[in-house]
Structure formats: structure tokens, C-alpha cells
């Protein structure tokens, strides 16, 4: 259940990018479907006694949907997309994106922290070691 709570933030970032780029509700729905599947696979890879019904409970699909439609990670990723579009989607100077995430976190979250960007790094490291 705890892993689902962290992983949902990764997919919320994706949904924010979808919203910022105006790819539409079908793309977002597809991301949610794939996201739930990937959450299951990740948890099964790292945790032996994961029960399938975990993903249909509040900590699974319900939390994923809520976060991907209204969570802070989604909002910040949408804003990130919009600002990247403003400067062009080509290459940017080193540290631009990291600084942009910090600026958005400060402006939009007013002291709360953005979890999805850190979770992505952790998930990547865990999968790389596996």
C-alpha cells in the first residue's frame, strides 16, 4: 500500500504533462490504465506477498485517480509543461529543468514538497539494481 502511495506520484507527473501539452482525456485515461498495471508489476517485483485486491482498494486505483486529476504533482507537471512550451521544447542550458522544478514547487506549493520527481529517481535506481 505504501509503494502505491509513492508510485501514484510518478504517474501524476505524467498526467500533468498530458494536461499541459493538451493531449486530451483519452491519453490521460490510457496513462492511468498503464500506470495501474505498472504499479502492480513494480510491487510484485519488489514485494513477495502483494495481494491483487490491494490495487482495487483506496490506496490503489482510487488514490491514483484522485492524484492524477487534482494532486500537486499533476498541477506542477502541467505548469512545467506550459513553461517549457514558452521557452521552446528544444535543448536548454544545464540545470534549467531542475531550477524550473524548484521554482514551480516554491510558487505553487507554498512550502509543501513535490514528491513525484524524487520518486522517479528512486524507482529508476531500484529497477536499475534489479
Coordinates of C-alpha atoms in Angstrom, one line a residue, residues 7-59:
X7 CA 4.2 5.4 -7.3
X8 CA 1.0 7.2 -8.0
X9 CA 3.0 10.5 -7.8
X10 CA 5.1 9.4 -10.8
X11 CA 2.0 8.8 -12.9
X12 CA 0.5 12.1 -11.7
X13 CA 3.5 13.8 -13.2
X14 CA 2.8 12.1 -16.5
X15 CA -0.9 13.2 -16.3
X16 CA 0.3 16.8 -15.6
X17 CA 2.5 16.6 -18.8
X18 CA -0.5 15.3 -20.7
X19 CA -2.7 18.2 -19.5
X20 CA 0.0 20.8 -20.1
X21 CA 0.5 19.5 -23.7
X22 CA -3.2 19.3 -24.2
X23 CA -3.1 15.6 -25.3
X24 CA -6.7 15.1 -24.1
X25 CA -8.7 12.8 -21.8
X26 CA -8.2 9.6 -23.8
X27 CA -4.4 9.9 -23.4
X28 CA -4.8 10.6 -19.7
X29 CA -7.1 7.6 -19.3
X30 CA -4.6 5.4 -21.1
X31 CA -1.8 6.7 -18.8
X32 CA -4.0 5.8 -15.8
X33 CA -4.6 2.3 -17.1
X34 CA -1.0 1.7 -17.9
X35 CA 0.0 3.3 -14.6
X36 CA -2.1 1.0 -12.5
X37 CA -0.6 -2.0 -14.4
X38 CA 2.9 -0.8 -13.9
X39 CA 2.3 -0.2 -10.2
X40 CA 1.2 -3.8 -9.9
X41 CA 4.2 -5.1 -11.7
X42 CA 6.6 -3.0 -9.7
X43 CA 5.1 -4.1 -6.4
X44 CA 5.2 -7.8 -7.5
X45 CA 8.8 -7.4 -8.4
X46 CA 9.9 -6.0 -5.1
X47 CA 7.3 -7.3 -2.6
X48 CA 6.6 -11.1 -2.3
X49 CA 3.2 -11.1 -0.6
X50 CA 1.4 -8.4 -2.5
X51 CA -2.3 -9.2 -2.8
X52 CA -4.1 -8.3 -6.1
X53 CA -7.0 -6.7 -4.3
X54 CA -4.7 -4.0 -2.9
X55 CA -4.8 -2.3 -6.2
X56 CA -8.5 -2.0 -6.3
X57 CA -8.8 -0.5 -2.9
X58 CA -8.4 3.1 -1.8
X59 CA -4.7 3.0 -1.8

